Every structure is written in C-alpha cells, then in structure tokens.
Coordinates of C-alpha atoms in Angstrom, one line a residue:
X1 CA 0.1 0.0 0.0
X2 CA 2.9 2.4 0.3
X3 CA 3.0 3.3 -3.3
X4 CA -0.9 4.0 -3.1
X5 CA -2.9 6.6 -1.4
X6 CA -6.6 7.9 -1.3
X7 CA -5.9 10.1 -4.1
X8 CA -5.4 7.0 -6.5
X9 CA -8.3 5.0 -8.1
X10 CA -6.6 1.8 -9.3
X11 CA -9.6 0.6 -11.5
X12 CA -10.4 3.8 -13.0
X13 CA -6.8 4.5 -14.0
X14 CA -6.3 0.8 -15.3
X15 CA -9.5 1.4 -17.5
X16 CA -8.1 4.8 -18.9
X17 CA -4.7 3.2 -19.7
X18 CA -6.7 0.3 -21.3
X19 CA -8.7 2.5 -23.6
X20 CA -5.6 4.4 -24.9
X21 CA -4.2 0.7 -25.8
X22 CA -6.8 0.5 -28.7
X23 CA -7.1 -3.1 -28.3
X24 CA -9.1 -5.2 -31.0
X25 CA -11.7 -7.0 -29.2
X26 CA -12.5 -10.9 -29.8
X27 CA -14.1 -11.4 -26.6
X28 CA -17.4 -10.4 -24.9
X29 CA -19.3 -8.3 -24.6
X30 CA -20.6 -8.6 -28.4
X31 CA -21.3 -4.8 -28.7
X32 CA -17.5 -4.7 -29.4
X33 CA -17.1 -1.2 -27.7
X34 CA -20.2 0.0 -28.8
X35 CA -20.0 -0.6 -32.7
X36 CA -22.3 -3.3 -32.8
X37 CA -25.0 -1.6 -31.0
X38 CA -25.1 2.0 -32.4
X39 CA -28.5 3.1 -30.8
X40 CA -27.3 2.0 -27.4
X41 CA -24.0 3.8 -27.9
X42 CA -25.7 7.1 -28.9
X43 CA -27.9 6.7 -25.9
X44 CA -25.1 6.0 -23.3
X45 CA -22.1 7.5 -25.1
X46 CA -18.9 6.1 -26.5
X47 CA -16.9 6.8 -23.3
X48 CA -19.4 4.6 -21.5
X49 CA -19.5 1.6 -24.1
X50 CA -15.6 1.7 -24.5
X51 CA -15.2 0.7 -20.9
X52 CA -17.9 -1.8 -20.9
X53 CA -15.5 -4.6 -20.9
X54 CA -14.7 -8.1 -19.7
X55 CA -12.4 -9.2 -17.1
X56 CA -8.7 -9.7 -18.6
X57 CA -5.2 -9.6 -17.0
X58 CA -4.7 -5.9 -17.2
X59 CA -8.2 -5.2 -15.6
X60 CA -7.9 -8.0 -12.9
X61 CA -11.0 -10.2 -12.0
X62 CA -13.5 -9.6 -9.4
X63 CA -13.7 -13.1 -8.3
X64 CA -10.0 -13.5 -7.6
X65 CA -8.5 -10.1 -7.7
X66 CA -4.6 -9.9 -7.5
X67 CA -3.8 -6.6 -9.1
X68 CA -5.9 -3.4 -9.6
X69 CA -9.1 -4.7 -8.1
X70 CA -7.2 -5.9 -5.1
X71 CA -5.6 -2.5 -4.7
X72 CA -8.8 -0.8 -4.9
X73 CA -10.3 -3.0 -2.3
X74 CA -7.4 -2.1 -0.1
X75 CA -7.9 1.4 -0.6
X76 CA -11.7 1.1 0.3
X77 CA -11.1 -0.8 3.6
X78 CA -8.6 2.0 4.5
X79 CA -11.1 4.8 3.6
X80 CA -13.8 3.1 5.8
X81 CA -11.8 1.9 8.6
X82 CA -12.3 -1.9 7.8
X83 CA -10.0 -4.6 7.8
X84 CA -11.1 -5.8 4.3
X85 CA -13.7 -4.5 1.8
X86 CA -15.2 -6.2 -1.1
X87 CA -16.7 -4.5 -4.3
X88 CA -20.4 -5.7 -4.7
X89 CA -22.0 -5.3 -8.1
X90 CA -25.2 -7.0 -7.0
X91 CA -26.1 -4.0 -4.9
X92 CA -26.5 -4.2 -1.2
X93 CA -28.9 -7.1 -1.4
X94 CA -26.0 -9.2 -2.5
X95 CA -23.7 -7.7 0.5
X96 CA -26.6 -8.5 3.1
X97 CA -27.0 -12.1 1.8
X98 CA -23.3 -12.7 1.8
X99 CA -23.1 -11.8 5.5
X100 CA -25.8 -14.1 6.5
X101 CA -24.5 -16.9 4.4
X102 CA -21.1 -16.6 6.0
X103 CA -22.7 -16.4 9.5
X104 CA -25.3 -19.0 9.4
X105 CA -25.9 -22.6 8.0
X106 CA -29.2 -24.5 7.8
X107 CA -30.9 -24.6 11.1
X108 CA -28.6 -21.8 12.7
X109 CA -30.4 -19.1 14.6
X110 CA -29.9 -15.4 13.7
X111 CA -31.4 -12.4 15.8
X112 CA -32.7 -9.7 13.8
X113 CA -35.4 -7.0 13.7
X114 CA -38.4 -7.9 12.0
X115 CA -38.3 -4.5 9.9
X116 CA -35.5 -5.8 7.7
X117 CA -34.9 -5.5 4.1
X118 CA -36.5 -8.3 2.1
X119 CA -32.8 -9.3 1.0
X120 CA -32.2 -10.3 4.8
X121 CA -35.3 -12.8 4.7
X122 CA -34.3 -14.0 1.3
X123 CA -31.0 -15.1 2.8
X124 CA -32.9 -17.0 5.4
X125 CA -34.9 -18.7 2.5
X126 CA -31.2 -19.6 0.8
X127 CA -29.5 -20.6 3.9
X128 CA -32.2 -22.3 6.0
X129 CA -31.2 -20.0 9.0
X130 CA -34.0 -19.6 11.4
X131 CA -34.8 -15.9 12.4
X132 CA -35.4 -14.9 16.1
X133 CA -37.3 -11.7 15.5
X134 CA -36.9 -8.7 17.9
X135 CA -40.0 -6.8 17.2
X136 CA -39.1 -3.0 17.2
X137 CA -40.8 -0.4 19.2
X138 CA -43.0 1.9 17.2
X139 CA -43.7 5.4 17.2
X140 CA -47.3 5.3 17.3
X141 CA -47.7 8.9 16.3
X142 CA -45.4 8.6 13.0
X143 CA -46.6 4.9 12.4
X144 CA -42.7 3.9 12.0
X145 CA -40.7 1.2 13.4
X146 CA -37.8 2.1 15.4
X147 CA -34.4 0.7 16.2
X148 CA -33.6 -2.1 18.2
X149 CA -33.8 -1.8 22.1
X150 CA -30.9 -3.1 23.9
X151 CA -32.9 -4.8 26.6
X152 CA -35.0 -6.7 23.9
X153 CA -31.7 -7.8 22.4
X154 CA -30.2 -8.9 25.6
X155 CA -33.3 -11.0 26.4
X156 CA -33.2 -12.6 22.9
X157 CA -29.6 -13.4 23.5
X158 CA -30.5 -15.0 26.9
X159 CA -33.4 -16.8 25.4
X160 CA -31.5 -18.1 22.3
X161 CA -27.7 -18.5 23.5
X162 CA -27.1 -20.7 20.5
X163 CA -27.6 -17.9 18.1
X164 CA -24.6 -17.4 15.7
X165 CA -25.2 -13.7 14.9
X166 CA -27.1 -10.6 15.4
X167 CA -28.3 -8.3 12.6
X168 CA -28.8 -4.7 13.0
X169 CA -30.5 -2.1 10.6
X170 CA -28.6 1.0 11.2
X171 CA -29.8 3.5 10.1
X172 CA -33.4 2.5 9.2
X173 CA -34.8 4.0 6.2
X174 CA -36.1 7.0 8.2
X175 CA -32.9 7.7 9.7
X176 CA -33.3 6.0 13.0
X177 CA -30.3 4.4 14.7
X178 CA -29.8 1.8 17.5
X179 CA -27.2 1.8 20.2
X180 CA -24.6 -0.1 17.9
X181 CA -22.0 0.0 20.3
X182 CA -23.7 -1.5 23.2
X183 CA -25.3 -4.1 21.0
X184 CA -22.1 -5.1 19.6
X185 CA -20.6 -5.5 23.1
X186 CA -23.6 -7.7 24.2
X187 CA -23.2 -9.9 21.1
X188 CA -19.4 -10.5 21.4
X189 CA -19.7 -11.3 25.0
X190 CA -22.0 -14.2 24.1
X191 CA -19.8 -15.3 21.0
X192 CA -22.2 -13.9 18.4
X193 CA -21.2 -12.1 15.0
X194 CA -22.5 -8.6 14.5
X195 CA -24.0 -8.1 10.9
X196 CA -25.0 -4.5 10.1
X197 CA -27.1 -3.4 7.2
X198 CA -25.7 -0.1 6.8
X199 CA -27.3 0.6 3.4
X200 CA -28.3 4.1 4.1
X201 CA -25.1 5.0 6.2
X202 CA -22.4 5.5 3.5
X203 CA -22.1 9.3 4.6
X204 CA -21.4 8.1 8.2
X205 CA -17.9 7.2 7.5
X206 CA -16.9 10.6 5.8
X207 CA -19.0 13.1 7.4
X208 CA -18.9 14.9 10.8
X209 CA -21.2 14.5 13.8
X210 CA -23.1 11.5 12.3
X211 CA -24.1 8.5 14.2
X212 CA -21.4 5.8 14.9
X213 CA -20.3 3.8 12.0
X214 CA -20.5 -0.3 12.1
X215 CA -16.9 -0.5 11.9
X216 CA -16.2 2.1 14.6
X217 CA -18.6 0.4 16.6
X218 CA -16.7 -3.1 16.4
X219 CA -19.2 -4.8 14.1
X220 CA -18.0 -7.8 12.2
X221 CA -19.6 -7.1 8.9
X222 CA -21.5 -4.2 7.3
X223 CA -23.1 -3.8 3.8
X224 CA -23.0 -0.2 2.6
X225 CA -25.0 1.2 -0.3
X226 CA -22.3 3.4 -2.1
X227 CA -25.0 4.5 -4.7
X228 CA -27.4 6.0 -2.5
X229 CA -25.5 8.7 -0.4
X230 CA -21.9 7.9 -1.8
X231 CA -22.4 9.0 -5.5
X232 CA -21.6 5.7 -7.1
X233 CA -23.8 3.8 -9.8
X234 CA -27.0 2.3 -8.9
X235 CA -26.4 -1.5 -7.9
X236 CA -22.8 -0.9 -6.7
X237 CA -22.1 -1.2 -2.9
X238 CA -19.4 -2.1 -0.4
X239 CA -19.2 -5.1 1.9
X240 CA -17.0 -4.2 4.9
X241 CA -15.4 -6.7 7.3
X242 CA -14.0 -6.4 10.8
X243 CA -10.8 -8.0 12.0
X244 CA -12.1 -11.4 13.0
X245 CA -13.9 -12.3 9.7
X246 CA -12.1 -14.7 7.4
X247 CA -11.9 -12.6 4.3
X248 CA -10.8 -15.4 2.0
X249 CA -13.7 -17.6 3.0
X250 CA -16.1 -14.5 2.6
X251 CA -14.9 -14.2 -1.0
X252 CA -15.8 -17.7 -1.4
X253 CA -19.5 -17.2 0.0
X254 CA -19.7 -13.9 -2.2
X255 CA -18.7 -15.9 -5.3
X256 CA -21.6 -18.4 -4.6
X257 CA -24.1 -16.0 -5.9
X258 CA -22.2 -12.8 -7.5
X259 CA -21.8 -12.4 -11.1
X260 CA -18.5 -13.8 -12.7
X261 CA -19.1 -10.9 -15.2
X262 CA -18.8 -7.9 -13.0
X263 CA -19.4 -4.4 -14.8
X264 CA -16.5 -2.3 -14.9
X265 CA -18.9 0.6 -15.1
X266 CA -20.0 -0.5 -11.6
X267 CA -16.5 -1.2 -10.3
X268 CA -15.0 2.1 -11.6
X269 CA -17.8 4.2 -10.1
X270 CA -17.0 2.6 -6.7
X271 CA -13.3 3.5 -7.0
X272 CA -14.0 6.8 -8.2
X273 CA -16.5 7.7 -5.6
X274 CA -14.5 6.2 -2.8
X275 CA -11.6 8.6 -3.8
X276 CA -14.0 11.5 -3.8
X277 CA -15.5 10.8 -0.3
X278 CA -12.1 10.0 1.1
X279 CA -10.7 13.5 -0.1
X280 CA -13.6 15.6 0.2
X281 CA -16.4 13.7 2.1
X282 CA -16.4 16.1 5.1
X283 CA -17.2 19.1 3.0
X284 CA -19.7 17.2 0.7
X285 CA -21.7 16.0 3.9
X286 CA -21.6 19.2 5.8
X287 CA -23.3 20.8 2.6
X288 CA -25.7 18.0 2.5
X289 CA -26.7 18.4 6.2
X290 CA -27.0 22.1 5.8
X291 CA -29.5 21.6 3.0
X292 CA -31.5 19.2 5.0
X293 CA -31.5 21.2 8.0
X294 CA -32.8 24.2 6.0
X295 CA -35.6 22.2 4.3
X296 CA -36.7 20.5 7.6
X297 CA -37.0 24.0 9.2
X298 CA -38.9 25.4 6.2
X299 CA -41.4 22.5 5.9
X300 CA -42.2 22.7 9.7
X301 CA -42.9 26.2 9.1
X302 CA -45.6 25.5 6.6
X303 CA -47.8 23.8 9.4
X304 CA -49.2 20.5 9.3
X305 CA -46.3 18.5 8.1
X306 CA -43.8 17.2 10.6
X307 CA -40.1 16.9 9.4
X308 CA -38.6 15.2 12.4
X309 CA -35.0 14.8 13.5
X310 CA -32.9 14.5 16.8
X311 CA -35.7 15.7 19.2
X312 CA -36.9 11.9 18.7
X313 CA -33.9 10.6 20.4
X314 CA -34.7 8.4 23.5
X315 CA -31.4 7.0 24.2
X316 CA -32.5 3.3 23.4
X317 CA -34.6 2.5 20.6
X318 CA -33.9 5.8 19.0
X319 CA -30.4 6.2 20.2
X320 CA -29.4 8.5 17.3
X321 CA -30.7 10.2 14.0
X322 CA -29.3 10.8 10.9
X323 CA -29.9 14.5 10.2
X324 CA -29.2 14.2 6.6
X325 CA -32.5 12.2 6.1
X326 CA -35.4 14.5 5.3
X327 CA -38.4 12.4 6.5
X328 CA -41.7 14.1 6.7
X329 CA -45.0 12.9 8.4
X330 CA -47.9 13.9 6.4
X331 CA -51.2 12.6 8.1
X332 CA -51.9 16.0 9.9
X333 CA -52.6 17.5 6.4
X334 CA -55.2 14.7 5.6
X335 CA -53.0 12.8 3.2
X336 CA -51.3 9.6 3.1
X337 CA -47.5 9.8 2.5
X338 CA -47.8 8.1 -0.8
X339 CA -50.6 10.4 -1.8
X340 CA -48.1 13.4 -1.4
X341 CA -45.5 11.1 -3.1
X342 CA -47.8 10.8 -6.2
X343 CA -48.8 14.5 -6.2
X344 CA -45.1 15.8 -6.1
X345 CA -44.4 13.6 -9.1
X346 CA -47.5 14.0 -11.2
X347 CA -48.4 17.8 -10.4
X348 CA -45.0 19.2 -9.7
X349 CA -42.3 17.0 -11.4
X350 CA -40.6 16.3 -8.3
X351 CA -39.6 12.6 -7.8
X352 CA -38.7 11.8 -4.0
X353 CA -37.4 8.6 -2.5
X354 CA -40.7 7.0 -1.3
X355 CA -44.1 7.4 0.4
X356 CA -45.8 5.1 2.8
X357 CA -49.0 5.3 4.6
X358 CA -47.9 8.1 6.9
X359 CA -44.4 9.5 5.8
X360 CA -42.3 10.6 2.8
X361 CA -38.6 10.5 2.3
X362 CA -36.9 13.1 0.2
X363 CA -33.4 12.0 -0.3
X364 CA -30.8 15.0 0.0
X365 CA -27.2 14.7 -1.5
X366 CA -24.6 17.0 -2.6
X367 CA -26.0 16.6 -6.0
X368 CA -29.0 18.7 -5.0
X369 CA -29.3 22.6 -5.5
X370 CA -30.6 25.2 -3.1
X371 CA -33.2 26.1 -5.8
X372 CA -34.3 22.3 -5.9
X373 CA -34.8 22.5 -2.2
X374 CA -37.0 25.6 -2.5
X375 CA -38.9 24.1 -5.3
X376 CA -39.7 21.0 -3.0
X377 CA -40.6 23.3 -0.1
X378 CA -43.0 25.4 -2.4
X379 CA -44.7 22.3 -3.7
X380 CA -45.4 20.9 -0.3
X381 CA -46.9 24.2 0.9
X382 CA -49.0 24.0 -2.4
X383 CA -50.0 20.6 -1.9
X384 CA -51.3 21.3 1.6
X385 CA -53.3 24.4 0.2
X386 CA -54.8 22.6 -2.8
X387 CA -55.2 19.0 -1.7
X388 CA -55.1 18.9 2.2
X389 CA -58.3 17.7 4.1
X390 CA -59.3 16.7 7.4
X391 CA -57.2 13.5 8.7
X392 CA -60.1 11.6 10.1
X393 CA -60.4 7.9 9.2
X394 CA -56.8 7.8 8.1
X395 CA -54.9 4.6 8.8
X396 CA -52.1 5.5 11.1
X397 CA -50.5 2.0 11.9
X398 CA -47.3 1.5 9.6
X399 CA -45.7 -1.6 11.3
X400 CA -47.6 -4.6 12.4
X401 CA -45.9 -7.0 14.5
X402 CA -46.0 -10.5 12.7
X403 CA -47.0 -13.8 14.2
X404 CA -44.2 -16.3 12.9
X405 CA -45.7 -19.9 12.3
X406 CA -43.0 -21.4 10.1
X407 CA -39.3 -20.7 9.1
X408 CA -39.0 -18.6 5.8
X409 CA -37.3 -21.5 3.9
X410 CA -39.9 -24.2 4.7
X411 CA -42.9 -21.8 4.0
X412 CA -41.4 -20.6 0.7
X413 CA -40.8 -24.1 -0.5
X414 CA -43.9 -25.7 0.8
X415 CA -46.9 -26.8 -1.3
X416 CA -49.1 -23.7 -1.9
X417 CA -52.7 -22.8 -2.4
X418 CA -53.7 -19.6 -3.8
X419 CA -57.0 -17.9 -2.3
X420 CA -58.7 -14.5 -2.5
X421 CA -57.0 -12.0 -0.3
X422 CA -60.1 -11.4 1.8
X423 CA -60.2 -15.5 2.6
X424 CA -56.7 -15.6 3.9
X425 CA -57.3 -14.6 7.6
X426 CA -55.8 -17.2 10.0
X427 CA -53.6 -18.9 7.0
X428 CA -49.9 -19.2 6.9
X429 CA -48.4 -16.9 4.1
X430 CA -45.9 -18.5 1.9
X431 CA -44.8 -15.6 0.0
X432 CA -43.8 -11.9 0.5
X433 CA -46.1 -8.7 0.6
X434 CA -44.3 -5.3 0.7
X435 CA -44.4 -1.8 -0.4
X436 CA -41.4 -1.0 -2.3
X437 CA -39.5 1.1 -1.5
X438 CA -38.6 0.7 1.2
X439 CA -38.9 -3.2 0.7
X440 CA -39.8 -4.1 4.4
X441 CA -42.2 -7.0 4.1
X442 CA -45.7 -6.5 5.5
X443 CA -45.9 -10.2 5.3
X444 CA -43.0 -12.6 4.8
X445 CA -43.0 -16.4 4.1
X446 CA -44.1 -18.4 7.2
X447 CA -46.1 -15.4 8.9
X448 CA -49.8 -15.6 9.9
X449 CA -52.1 -13.7 8.0
X450 CA -54.6 -11.5 10.3
X451 CA -57.5 -9.3 9.6
X452 CA -55.5 -6.3 10.5
X453 CA -52.9 -7.2 7.9
X454 CA -55.5 -7.6 5.2
X455 CA -56.9 -4.3 6.1
X456 CA -53.6 -2.9 5.8
X457 CA -52.7 -4.3 2.6
X458 CA -56.2 -3.2 0.9
X459 CA -55.5 0.4 2.1
X460 CA -52.0 0.7 1.0
X461 CA -53.3 -0.7 -2.3
X462 CA -56.1 2.0 -2.3
X463 CA -53.7 4.7 -1.6
X464 CA -51.5 3.9 -4.5
X465 CA -48.6 2.2 -2.8
X466 CA -46.3 0.2 -5.1
X467 CA -46.9 -3.3 -3.8
X468 CA -44.6 -6.1 -4.8
X469 CA -43.5 -9.9 -3.9
X470 CA -46.6 -11.8 -4.5
X471 CA -47.0 -14.4 -7.5
X472 CA -50.3 -12.4 -8.3
X473 CA -49.2 -9.2 -9.5
X474 CA -52.5 -7.4 -8.7
X475 CA -52.3 -8.8 -5.1
X476 CA -56.0 -9.8 -5.2
X477 CA -54.9 -13.2 -4.2
X478 CA -52.3 -14.7 -1.9
X479 CA -50.3 -17.9 -1.7
X480 CA -50.9 -19.8 1.8
X481 CA -49.3 -23.1 2.9
X482 CA -51.4 -26.0 1.8
X483 CA -51.3 -28.2 4.8

C-alpha cells in the first residue's frame, strides 16, 4: 500500500490506460466497444461503451483479484476503517445475503429486527437459517418502526444462547439508529457475530457529527450502499469486514451468488466515488446536512407537516438520528405519504425517494441545488393548500408485528394454495407482500395472515403504494401453505 494513497483510483486508472491501448476485441461483450449496437452507444455515449469490458489480466478479475481490483479493495478498506472491503456489483442485497450466508448454516439461529429489508429474509430462505425476531418499538404517532432496544436484544440473546449472529438495521430508512456499540458488546460477550445493514449510512464514514459507523462500533460485517449517498452508480455497494472475519472464506461465499461478469462501469464508479469521499467527504456531507436542516426548518414552518429529527432521540430504540434524512410525516394534512409522493411527481415533476402510509422521504445529497430544495418546499406548501383535508379515518399504523408460524425457507418451498386476499385470514403466508420502496415486508413467508394485515394491504393498495413480492401481480390473491 506504500505506493498507493486515497488520491488513487486503481480500477479507473487501469481502464483509462486500457482505453488508450486501442485493443481489438475478440471477446465479450458482443457490442465490441459499442460498434455493434449504435443506438445503445448513442444513448449511453462512446466513453461509457468503451469501458464496458470483460475481465482480463490488465483489469483483474473480481472473483479472484490479484492486481488493480485488489488495490482498490485495500484503499476502500482503509477509507472505511475496515479490515477488508469487497466490491459488490449485485447491490447491497448481495452484500446482506453474503453476510448471513457467512454467519449461518441451515438450522442456525440469527437474531434480527423484523423490519429488515427483504434481502435479509431472502437470505434465510437460501440458507435455511432460523430468524429470532426482535419486534422493534413503534412510534405510534409517526407509525414507524424504531431501532432495536438494548434490553430486547439482551433478552433475545439470553433466550437463544445458541444464536450465531445478530443483525442490525443502522440507520433505518427513516434515519433512526440503535445503540450499535452496546449491541455489539453484548453480542460479542456471548460469542455472536454482529452484521449491520448499513445501506443508508455511507456518509457516516466520511462526514462529521453523524451516528457511529458499524466499523467504529466494532461490528463484524457491514453492507454499505455506496450508490445511495456515496455517489456511485446504481447497484454498486461495498461489503466491509472487521478484523475477526475470514476474508478469504467470505470471498468464496460472495462468489456463490455474485456474477462472474462484473461490470467495470460499476467497479470504476465505486473506485472513483471512494476516492472522492475520502478526499472531500467532510465538506460534501456538511453541505448535505445544511440543505437537509434548512428544508426541515422551512417545511415545519408550513404547518401540518412534521419533518422530524434528533428531538426523537430517547437513548435506546432511537439512540441517534441521521440528520441528513428528510423524513416528513404527512397525516396531519389529511394525506397519506404515498398520496403526497404521487402529487409531487404528477403535479410538480418532483421525484422523491418513497411514500408510505404516513410519511415521505426526500433523499438529500450533494447533487441537490438550493433552488431544488426551494422548489420542494414550495410544492409541499401548495399540496397542503390545494389538496389538504381533514385527517379523520386515516390509517396510522405502519408497522404490524408478525406472528411467526413457520421458517421462511420451509414456507417458501412448501406446497401452496392460492386464495382471494379476503379469505386468507388465519392462514400462513408462503410469499412476500411489501411496499417498495422501502422493501420491508408487510408479510414474509411463514407468517400468519390476520384481518389487520389484510386491512393494511387493501388500504395501501387503495392509496397507491407500489406493492410487490406476490405471485399475483395485482395482489388480489395470496399464496398460503397447503397443509
């Protein structure tokens, strides 16, 4: 590492050198630097198509890196304060699944909050690991699940001393953080690994006054969505390892599912973005927080809306809050979050990250401009004036604690019966039902379907939430276990 520093971007530099070589391609991809698909080249540009190349000696191989990718991984590990870092081209989904596949075999227990991303439950289906859910506390006003209570985690450990790992969402989609240091200390004291879904926390590593990072808290693994707040291309992420994880075995685990044809567009975007954040992250995220704080203040001045922040902190299930997140509660103006989301897009040409039953999230980054923030604030004020109404009869419950009847793996692969949604109460679901984003299941395989859940699904559909996960694309029927 002596000859390399954070000013380097080894993959990017190798691609630039390769492009100057004018190599004649008799390998894949078949578009041959764009010449074979001119419409695509005109759309994406020659520069892009020229570096959409296959693995070769000068460019290394993601499955078994020995040169430029290895160097880039070492620089990433250094930048994030990790023992090792892996470039992930299957998104943070792939990183989450690799963490769980590393920690758990069939029948092993893993303690996790139920409000995990579907990728974590997918990993349970793949591995056959058994979840021990810690149902998070809920802020009943906002209708959102909070972080993991330390007392709940401790009880889960005492009740399940044979569990192999604990998984933590940190931060949640809404910006809420658990007491990660204390949870990590507890887990390690009982011989359990700590896996952190840090998809929304890239900026924690590079900015100031953010919640503690997974690596600084002593966690064993963290999955980081560099493409969210880190500026890389969609689908590119990092998997970070602590010092007690066998990196060579982890690479074998990753290679079970990750492509052997890694995109150099994604790899170079991770490399360049890591360099940018390592050199300028403090200034970048100071600017981001300044914009988010300004927007929050102005939105709260409108009245009705509630853009929440650190005032929610309770020292436990809300141990800290990510102030770069612009999460806004909408029910007081008589509109569901998803309705505000749709109005912003359809009436004002503003695309925000997501809307659920009671909240919206506007993702703020250094790519935003002050005038964009002003336009969002003005649009929200107009939506309240034009479309706001009495909030009576609005459904407020966002998170519903599930009843677990079967393991996700057994339920997913079991014989199934399809029933109309209204007739499924009391049955055990064998598929996912979720709003995406954020991709946290309302129902997961193996969970009991209740009248409350059916009401919630119907209400979410009526309000326009984008529902996914079911075999029936219209979600008029659900697959249940056919005992």
